[in-house]
Amino acid sequence: MLVETFTVGMLSANCYVASCPDTKEAIVIDPGLDFPSEAQPIFEYIEEAQLKVKFIVDTHGHSDHVKGNAVFQEKYNVPICIHPLDAHFIEGTEKGKLPADVMINEGTFLQCGGETLKVIHTPGHTPGSICLVGEHLIFTGDTLFAGGIGRTDFPGGSMSDMAASLEKLTHLPDYLLMYPGHGETSMLGEEKRTNPFLNNKSETMLF
Ligand SMILES: [Zn+2]
Ligand SMILES: [Zn+2]
């Protein structure tokens, strides 16, 4: 799977375009644009690489990850996928808000050409936070960052859910290349060894 990273919005969220090199099918993950114009370089990349966008996937419902849903849906006319527990974030009458088209949950498989991404439910940062796991990579949204984890003090956040979600992630293979919702990429094995929230050395889950 080929991954291109675009850092978007005031909060510097990572929007990823993940594609199958053979079929050119692609998924847009977390289009959290503040302004529609921020989509331009992403549109250009997709056009130049001749990708066929199949889905928009929101790792959770926070606006820094979903604000560009409408811009991308308008351009590519593809479904917006989100966990049901976070769907309320993206629905509503405000301009730019659109209802979710596909509810994705623990165990849902998203097919992208020859590549498959499996959804794992990782609540804690929000009730409907998910990670997407491929053969060699993982998109962790705001659940796990290089050296840190997402905040759990927003409405719907839960430290105990976060602890259980992180525990779930420790059972995944070390070789997974990790693409978080903010900041640098990492290897899951590196995080297991050095991230204080994963190696049980932290005294508190707060971040
Ligand atoms: Zn968030
Ligand atoms: Zn975020």
PDB file of C-alpha atoms and ligand atoms in Angstrom, residues 60 64-65 142 182, ligand 2:
ATOM      1  CA  HIS A  60     -12.915   9.696  14.593  1.00  0.00           C
ATOM      2  CA  ASP A  64      -9.611  18.542  12.653  1.00  0.00           C
ATOM      3  CA  HIS A  65     -10.103  15.133  10.975  1.00  0.00           C
ATOM      4  CA  ASP A 142      -5.652  10.232  17.662  1.00  0.00           C
ATOM      5  CA  HIS A 182      -0.769  14.072  14.182  1.00  0.00           C
TER       6      HIS A 182
HETATM    7 ZN    ZN B   2      -6.728  15.355  15.993  1.00  0.00          ZN
END
